Tab-separated table of C-alpha atoms and ligand atoms in Angstrom:
chain	number	residue	atom	x	y	z
A	21	MET	CA	0.002	-0.043	0.095
A	22	ARG	CA	1.108	3.376	-0.790
A	23	ARG	CA	2.148	5.744	2.303
A	24	GLY	CA	-0.511	8.243	1.260
A	25	SER	CA	-3.282	5.631	1.660
A	26	ILE	CA	-2.212	4.892	4.953
A	27	VAL	CA	-1.967	8.203	6.113
A	28	ALA	CA	-5.551	8.840	4.698
A	29	LEU	CA	-6.915	5.519	6.470
A	30	LEU	CA	-5.549	6.580	9.604
A	31	GLY	CA	-6.856	9.817	9.526
A	32	LEU	CA	-10.181	8.871	8.742
A	33	ALA	CA	-10.274	6.144	11.644
A	34	LEU	CA	-9.434	8.952	14.216
A	35	ILE	CA	-12.035	11.313	12.787
A	36	ALA	CA	-14.730	8.307	13.177
A	37	GLY	CA	-13.359	7.264	16.492
A	38	GLY	CA	-13.120	10.808	17.834
A	39	VAL	CA	-16.982	11.398	16.693
A	40	ALA	CA	-17.876	8.191	18.427
A	41	THR	CA	-16.028	8.842	21.594
A	42	ALA	CA	-17.954	12.172	21.639
A	43	VAL	CA	-21.180	10.641	21.414
A	44	ALA	CA	-20.254	8.270	23.985
A	45	LEU	CA	-19.084	10.489	26.518
A	46	VAL	CA	-20.578	14.204	25.999
A	47	PRO	CA	-24.179	13.420	26.910
A	48	THR	CA	-24.856	12.103	30.373
A	49	TRP	CA	-26.011	8.358	29.490
A	50	LEU	CA	-25.848	6.783	32.901
A	51	PRO	CA	-27.132	8.092	36.254
A	52	GLU	CA	-24.568	8.554	38.807
A	53	ASP	CA	-23.641	5.410	40.555
A	54	ALA	CA	-24.817	4.511	44.037
A	55	SER	CA	-23.421	1.216	44.918
A	56	GLN	CA	-20.223	-0.798	44.438
A	57	GLU	CA	-21.978	-3.136	42.204
A	58	ALA	CA	-23.164	-0.256	39.865
A	59	GLY	CA	-19.341	0.930	39.705
A	60	ARG	CA	-18.024	-2.456	38.434
A	61	ILE	CA	-21.099	-2.736	35.935
A	62	ALA	CA	-20.276	0.637	34.749
A	63	PHE	CA	-16.615	-0.350	34.123
A	64	THR	CA	-17.797	-3.153	32.058
A	65	PHE	CA	-19.928	-1.081	30.101
A	66	TRP	CA	-17.364	1.455	29.406
A	67	PHE	CA	-14.783	-1.539	28.597
A	68	VAL	CA	-17.137	-2.793	26.102
A	69	ILE	CA	-17.912	0.600	24.554
A	70	ALA	CA	-14.239	1.521	24.275
A	71	ILE	CA	-13.771	-1.913	22.104
A	72	CYS	CA	-16.840	-0.895	20.127
A	73	ILE	CA	-15.461	2.398	19.293
A	74	PHE	CA	-12.003	0.885	18.128
A	75	ILE	CA	-13.677	-1.509	15.830
A	76	PHE	CA	-16.173	0.919	14.595
A	77	ALA	CA	-13.115	3.649	13.772
A	78	ILE	CA	-11.598	0.846	11.547
A	79	VAL	CA	-14.587	-0.229	9.591
A	80	ALA	CA	-15.872	3.245	9.154
A	81	ALA	CA	-12.325	4.209	7.859
A	82	VAL	CA	-11.905	1.334	5.524
A	83	MET	CA	-15.473	1.870	4.098
A	84	VAL	CA	-15.402	5.697	3.495
A	85	TYR	CA	-11.878	5.349	1.968
A	86	ALA	CA	-13.048	2.477	-0.354
A	87	VAL	CA	-16.050	4.451	-1.245
A	88	LEU	CA	-13.885	7.377	-2.226
A	89	ARG	CA	-11.039	5.852	-3.750
A	90	PHE	CA	-12.234	3.168	-5.593
A	91	ARG	CA	-15.182	4.775	-7.128
A	92	VAL	CA	-15.792	3.338	-10.306
A	93	GLN	CA	-14.737	5.615	-13.569
A	94	GLU	CA	-17.150	6.812	-15.981
A	95	ASP	CA	-17.336	4.400	-19.145
A	96	ASP	CA	-15.159	1.710	-17.196
A	97	PHE	CA	-16.668	-1.682	-18.115
A	98	GLU	CA	-13.799	-3.984	-17.017
A	99	ASP	CA	-14.143	-6.493	-14.155
A	100	GLY	CA	-12.029	-6.051	-11.085
A	101	PRO	CA	-8.746	-7.994	-10.486
A	102	PRO	CA	-9.308	-11.465	-9.418
A	103	ILE	CA	-8.425	-11.635	-5.698
A	104	HIS	CA	-8.432	-14.863	-3.653
A	105	GLY	CA	-8.293	-14.143	-0.036
A	106	HIS	CA	-5.203	-12.863	1.863
A	107	THR	CA	-4.247	-15.310	4.667
A	108	GLY	CA	-2.037	-12.796	6.902
A	109	LEU	CA	-5.372	-10.429	6.884
A	110	GLU	CA	-7.780	-13.280	7.685
A	111	ILE	CA	-5.731	-14.386	10.560
A	112	THR	CA	-5.337	-10.924	12.049
A	113	TRP	CA	-9.265	-10.210	11.718
A	114	THR	CA	-9.803	-13.686	13.474
A	115	ILE	CA	-7.175	-13.341	16.252
A	116	ILE	CA	-7.956	-9.778	17.322
A	117	PRO	CA	-11.855	-10.119	17.606
A	118	PHE	CA	-11.096	-13.514	19.579
A	119	ILE	CA	-8.930	-11.655	22.068
A	120	LEU	CA	-11.231	-8.599	22.686
A	121	VAL	CA	-14.645	-10.867	23.066
A	122	THR	CA	-12.548	-13.325	25.314
A	123	SER	CA	-11.398	-10.224	27.436
A	124	ILE	CA	-14.894	-9.020	27.523
A	125	ALA	CA	-16.065	-12.480	28.840
A	126	ILE	CA	-13.374	-12.550	31.732
A	127	VAL	CA	-13.986	-9.090	32.668
A	128	SER	CA	-17.749	-9.661	33.141
A	129	ALA	CA	-17.123	-12.982	34.811
A	130	ILE	CA	-15.034	-11.308	37.511
A	131	VAL	CA	-17.577	-8.283	38.053
A	132	LEU	CA	-20.497	-10.832	38.118
A	133	SER	CA	-18.763	-13.124	40.807
A	134	ARG	CA	-17.659	-9.987	42.792
A	135	ASN	CA	-21.200	-8.215	42.708
A	136	ASP	CA	-22.764	-11.661	44.132
A	137	ALA	CA	-20.144	-11.904	46.973
A	138	GLN	CA	-22.134	-11.374	50.312
A	139	ALA	CA	-19.909	-9.740	53.247
A	140	LYS	CA	-20.111	-11.788	56.621
A	141	ASP	CA	-22.546	-9.319	58.236
A	142	THR	CA	-24.850	-9.018	55.192
A	143	LEU	CA	-28.224	-7.551	55.934
A	144	ARG	CA	-31.397	-9.746	54.839
A	145	VAL	CA	-34.301	-7.895	53.418
A	146	ASP	CA	-37.443	-10.171	52.108
A	147	VAL	CA	-39.164	-8.362	49.180
A	148	THR	CA	-42.679	-9.247	48.402
A	149	ALA	CA	-44.189	-8.005	45.024
A	150	GLN	CA	-47.622	-8.069	43.984
A	151	GLN	CA	-49.976	-6.114	41.824
A	152	PHE	CA	-49.207	-3.251	42.266
A	153	THR	CA	-46.976	-2.781	45.187
A	154	PHE	CA	-43.703	-3.840	47.046
A	155	THR	CA	-43.436	-4.644	50.726
A	156	PHE	CA	-39.950	-4.871	52.250
A	157	SER	CA	-39.374	-6.867	55.593
A	158	TYR	CA	-36.452	-7.091	57.710
A	159	PRO	CA	-36.227	-10.420	59.379
A	160	ASP	CA	-33.211	-9.981	61.678
A	161	ALA	CA	-35.100	-7.099	63.070
A	162	GLY	CA	-38.225	-8.820	64.050
A	163	ASN	CA	-40.099	-8.483	60.726
A	164	VAL	CA	-40.462	-4.743	60.585
A	165	THR	CA	-42.036	-4.152	57.500
A	166	SER	CA	-41.884	-1.073	55.073
A	167	PRO	CA	-43.413	0.238	51.618
A	168	VAL	CA	-39.886	1.872	51.049
A	169	LEU	CA	-36.465	-0.027	50.761
A	170	MET	CA	-34.310	1.709	53.579
A	171	LEU	CA	-30.898	0.419	53.420
A	172	PRO	CA	-27.698	1.285	55.477
A	173	LYS	CA	-24.755	3.070	53.545
A	174	GLY	CA	-21.731	0.796	53.052
A	175	ARG	CA	-23.303	-2.387	54.309
A	176	SER	CA	-23.823	-5.524	52.085
A	177	VAL	CA	-27.566	-5.972	51.665
A	178	GLU	CA	-29.267	-9.493	50.151
A	179	LEU	CA	-32.711	-8.930	48.940
A	180	TYR	CA	-34.800	-12.102	48.862
A	181	MET	CA	-37.519	-11.634	46.680
A	182	ARG	CA	-41.059	-13.221	46.255
A	183	SER	CA	-44.125	-12.642	44.025
A	184	LEU	CA	-47.651	-13.284	45.176
A	185	ASP	CA	-49.207	-13.098	41.835
A	186	VAL	CA	-47.259	-12.665	38.263
A	187	ILE	CA	-43.818	-11.890	37.129
A	188	HIS	CA	-42.343	-8.381	38.493
A	189	SER	CA	-39.046	-7.058	38.344
A	190	VAL	CA	-37.104	-4.691	40.652
A	191	PHE	CA	-34.935	-1.987	39.344
A	192	VAL	CA	-33.095	1.095	41.033
A	193	PRO	CA	-31.447	2.859	38.193
A	194	GLN	CA	-28.521	4.119	40.383
A	195	PHE	CA	-27.752	0.546	41.648
A	196	SER	CA	-27.752	-0.657	37.783
A	197	GLN	CA	-29.038	-3.834	38.628
A	198	LYS	CA	-32.623	-5.567	37.568
A	199	GLU	CA	-33.619	-8.607	38.864
A	200	ASP	CA	-37.275	-10.521	38.165
A	201	VAL	CA	-39.547	-11.575	40.759
A	202	VAL	CA	-41.132	-14.772	39.863
A	203	PRO	CA	-44.087	-16.594	41.495
A	204	GLY	CA	-42.749	-19.976	43.052
A	205	LEU	CA	-39.225	-18.678	43.270
A	206	VAL	CA	-36.888	-16.701	45.581
A	207	THR	CA	-34.688	-14.828	43.540
A	208	GLN	CA	-31.852	-12.797	45.033
A	209	LEU	CA	-30.055	-9.444	44.586
A	210	HIS	CA	-27.114	-8.280	46.198
A	211	ILE	CA	-26.371	-4.469	46.727
A	212	THR	CA	-23.809	-2.603	48.723
A	213	PRO	CA	-24.910	1.350	48.715
A	214	THR	CA	-22.282	3.848	48.645
A	215	ARG	CA	-24.225	6.890	48.560
A	216	LEU	CA	-26.740	8.715	50.631
A	217	GLY	CA	-30.034	9.480	48.913
A	218	THR	CA	-33.469	8.542	47.966
A	219	PHE	CA	-33.503	6.716	44.682
A	220	PRO	CA	-36.665	5.436	42.466
A	221	LEU	CA	-37.476	1.926	42.840
A	222	GLU	CA	-39.668	0.498	40.042
A	223	CYS	CA	-41.135	-2.461	38.512
A	224	THR	CA	-39.730	-3.233	35.127
A	225	GLU	CA	-41.818	-5.905	34.280
A	226	LEU	CA	-45.384	-5.284	32.478
A	227	CYS	CA	-47.451	-6.882	35.407
A	228	GLY	CA	-51.126	-5.515	34.653
A	229	LEU	CA	-53.078	-2.344	34.301
A	230	GLY	CA	-51.339	-0.799	37.501
A	231	HIS	CA	-47.767	-1.562	36.303
A	232	SER	CA	-46.885	2.021	35.767
A	233	LEU	CA	-47.954	3.002	39.468
A	234	MET	CA	-45.711	0.044	40.830
A	235	ARG	CA	-43.267	2.266	42.225
A	236	SER	CA	-41.469	2.886	45.441
A	237	GLN	CA	-38.120	4.258	46.688
A	238	ALA	CA	-34.914	3.016	47.879
A	239	VAL	CA	-33.639	5.215	50.720
A	240	VAL	CA	-29.947	5.165	51.845
A	241	MET	CA	-29.249	6.139	54.968
A	242	GLU	CA	-26.016	6.532	57.595
A	243	PRO	CA	-25.835	3.179	59.415
A	244	ALA	CA	-26.639	4.516	62.683
A	245	ALA	CA	-29.757	6.432	61.377
A	246	PHE	CA	-30.927	3.167	59.699
A	247	ASP	CA	-30.341	1.188	63.119
A	248	SER	CA	-32.480	4.064	64.775
A	249	TRP	CA	-35.296	3.714	62.289
A	250	LEU	CA	-35.293	-0.167	62.496
A	251	LYS	CA	-35.491	0.054	66.362
A	252	LYS	CA	-38.452	2.760	66.212
A	253	GLN	CA	-40.331	0.565	63.905
A	254	GLY	CA	-39.784	-2.606	65.999
A	255	LYS	CA	-41.663	-0.674	68.673
A	256	THR	CA	-44.483	0.524	67.171
A	257	ALA	CA	-44.997	-2.906	65.482
A	258	ALA	CA	-47.557	-1.451	63.192
A	259	PRO	CA	-46.181	-1.365	59.467
A	260	PRO	CA	-44.481	1.949	58.966
A	261	SER	CA	-46.495	4.611	57.077
A	262	SER	CA	-44.478	6.254	54.122
A	263	THR	CA	-43.064	9.600	54.839
A	264	THR	CA	-45.767	11.675	53.416
A	265	THR	CA	-48.454	10.289	56.083
A	266	SER	CA	-46.306	10.365	59.261
A	267	THR	CA	-47.394	13.655	59.957
A	268	THR	CA	-51.007	12.768	60.178
A	269	SER	CA	-50.489	9.351	61.890
A	270	SER	CA	-48.199	10.573	64.666
A	271	THR	CA	-50.958	12.743	66.171
A	272	THR	CA	-53.173	9.499	66.724
A	273	THR	CA	-50.460	6.943	67.450
A	274	THR	CA	-52.381	4.141	68.699
A	275	SER	CA	-56.079	4.573	67.584
A	276	PRO	CA	-57.478	2.033	65.252
A	277	SER	CA	-57.950	4.368	62.230
A	278	ALA	CA	-54.008	5.334	62.486
A	279	ALA	CA	-53.657	1.373	62.120
A	280	GLY	CA	-55.930	1.345	59.211
A	281	LEU	CA	-54.241	4.149	57.605
A	282	SER	CA	-51.056	2.791	57.705
A	283	VAL	CA	-52.402	-0.639	56.297
A	284	PHE	CA	-53.905	1.471	53.516
A	285	ASN	CA	-50.563	3.359	52.788
A	286	ALA	CA	-48.355	0.236	53.241
A	287	ASN	CA	-50.341	-1.836	50.685
A	288	GLY	CA	-50.627	0.618	47.681
A	289	CYS	CA	-54.178	1.299	47.973
A	290	SER	CA	-53.424	4.994	47.525
A	291	SER	CA	-51.993	4.719	44.232
A	292	CYS	CA	-55.389	3.749	42.995
A	293	HIS	CA	-57.809	5.211	45.155
A	294	THR	CA	-59.007	8.617	46.253
A	295	LEU	CA	-59.352	8.714	50.181
A	296	SER	CA	-59.271	12.259	51.630
A	297	ALA	CA	-58.638	10.573	55.163
A	298	ALA	CA	-55.341	9.212	53.771
A	299	ASN	CA	-54.510	12.298	51.324
A	300	ALA	CA	-54.747	9.808	48.579
A	301	THR	CA	-55.513	11.062	44.919
A	302	GLY	CA	-55.489	7.905	42.838
A	303	LYS	CA	-57.746	7.581	39.804
A	304	VAL	CA	-57.352	3.869	39.048
A	305	GLY	CA	-60.098	2.592	41.067
A	306	PRO	CA	-63.464	4.447	42.619
A	307	ASP	CA	-63.213	7.275	44.779
A	308	LEU	CA	-63.408	5.705	48.430
A	309	ASP	CA	-65.043	8.800	49.815
A	310	ASN	CA	-68.293	7.818	48.279
A	311	LEU	CA	-68.220	4.373	49.911
A	312	VAL	CA	-71.655	5.047	51.342
A	313	ALA	CA	-73.302	5.528	48.220
A	314	TYR	CA	-71.559	2.709	46.357
A	315	ALA	CA	-72.759	0.163	49.004
A	316	LYS	CA	-76.433	1.555	48.923
A	317	LYS	CA	-76.042	0.883	45.116
A	318	ALA	CA	-74.486	-2.606	45.752
A	319	ASN	CA	-77.617	-3.196	48.166
A	320	GLN	CA	-75.371	-4.426	50.914
A	321	PRO	CA	-74.294	-3.363	54.278
A	322	LEU	CA	-71.472	-0.730	54.437
A	323	GLU	CA	-69.118	-2.875	56.407
A	324	ALA	CA	-69.620	-6.129	54.694
A	325	PHE	CA	-69.479	-4.448	51.331
A	326	VAL	CA	-66.030	-2.920	52.219
A	327	HIS	CA	-64.673	-6.096	53.650
A	328	ASP	CA	-65.827	-8.363	50.592
A	329	SER	CA	-64.660	-5.665	48.115
A	330	ILE	CA	-61.036	-6.112	49.607
A	331	VAL	CA	-61.007	-9.773	50.054
A	332	ASP	CA	-62.730	-10.558	46.694
A	333	PRO	CA	-62.808	-7.475	44.494
A	334	ASN	CA	-64.222	-9.485	41.710
A	335	ALA	CA	-67.526	-10.317	43.607
A	336	TYR	CA	-68.897	-6.775	42.870
A	337	ILE	CA	-67.505	-4.795	40.097
A	338	GLN	CA	-68.055	-1.126	40.578
A	339	PRO	CA	-70.030	0.081	37.375
A	340	GLY	CA	-67.543	1.962	35.048
A	341	TYR	CA	-64.663	-0.025	36.246
A	342	GLN	CA	-63.040	-3.146	35.303
A	343	LYS	CA	-62.633	-6.708	36.690
A	344	ASN	CA	-58.885	-7.954	37.900
A	345	VAL	CA	-57.547	-4.445	38.267
A	346	MET	CA	-57.567	-4.351	41.817
A	347	PRO	CA	-55.117	-7.070	43.320
A	348	GLY	CA	-57.173	-10.143	44.356
A	349	THR	CA	-54.405	-11.032	46.972
A	350	PHE	CA	-55.234	-9.026	50.049
A	351	GLY	CA	-57.285	-11.803	51.451
A	352	GLN	CA	-54.008	-13.707	51.804
A	353	SER	CA	-51.535	-10.947	52.211
A	354	LEU	CA	-53.002	-8.880	54.964
A	355	THR	CA	-53.478	-10.365	58.532
A	356	LYS	CA	-56.680	-10.456	60.071
A	357	SER	CA	-55.985	-7.594	62.428
A	358	GLN	CA	-54.746	-5.576	59.473
A	359	LEU	CA	-58.089	-6.405	57.579
A	360	ASP	CA	-59.925	-5.535	60.289
A	361	ALA	CA	-58.156	-1.960	60.891
A	362	VAL	CA	-58.456	-0.981	57.194
A	363	VAL	CA	-62.040	-2.068	56.950
A	364	ALA	CA	-62.897	-0.107	60.267
A	365	PHE	CA	-60.685	2.929	58.911
A	366	LEU	CA	-62.770	2.994	55.492
A	367	VAL	CA	-66.235	2.592	57.052
A	368	GLN	CA	-65.363	5.401	59.537
A	369	SER	CA	-63.847	7.919	57.093
A	370	ALA	CA	-66.669	6.719	54.497
A	371	GLN	CA	-69.327	7.591	57.180
A	372	GLN	CA	-67.731	11.171	57.936
A	373	SER	CA	-67.382	12.104	54.328
A	374	GLY	CA	-70.775	10.951	53.798
A	375	ASN	CA	-72.110	13.207	56.608
A	376	LYS	CA	-70.491	16.249	55.399
B	405	LIG	CU1	-44.808	-5.256	38.738
């Protein structure tokens, strides 16, 4: 090859590689890492991207060069020269990709095994997914439960995940990991948070009409703050209410309506229902401030109507709404006292708003 052609090819490769590098680096493609695992995954990601840019630069340079340099002349009807391969070139373009692909496999294997490695003092969190809500519980702390995933910074945490109905998937973008939650299986996910903050935790497996509402949060706290949070939850025993409602429930700590309110919040009822007593504004299901009128229309006593609607939502469908949207699993997932509390709470607040 002439020297001029080599210089032209190199120049084109540098331009193509430069453009591709700018596209990779200038926009912010990934959220800022918040866990050790995310850092390793990001490393693998950029390692693969660097290899891709290298290959892209070579291919783009040769292609552009060939288009310009070997463009057919007008009124040239000759056949091209007969070429029968080039052993040296073929060996090169087999060995280089082989080395690159093998190195990706090795890096990925190391990252995967490190990401799954638990520390000795790993914290266990049980995750229950159901249409359309997550519940997190801490078996080492007397099964404290929370609608939000609370995590201590710097500690190794293992999630043990179960589904009560269909396939869901847990995803926190800042942790860079996704894991399916499959009925009949216990799937696991290991996280070591490195950054304080509140991050979105969402379901990333289309799981029904309420899928887009199946969102929670991962809150990473200082270990001391986390420990005192756990202790406080252990004392009050009732499932903690989310941060938005703690102000309302703290004034009436032990009354039945506070227990009912926290069941209502912890089970995602507020994402589908409007209820002024809970500051809930969901629009997927009927407005629960009108329960008195609904019970009358259904020709049932209020309390029985509310109870049956929660345990067996399909038994009576409110006109204008669909079957199988409200989860049918509350009959099993709520304890009897939780169920009684939420029924009493709904009956009470319905009567109050009915009297207004
Ligand atoms: Cu889901």
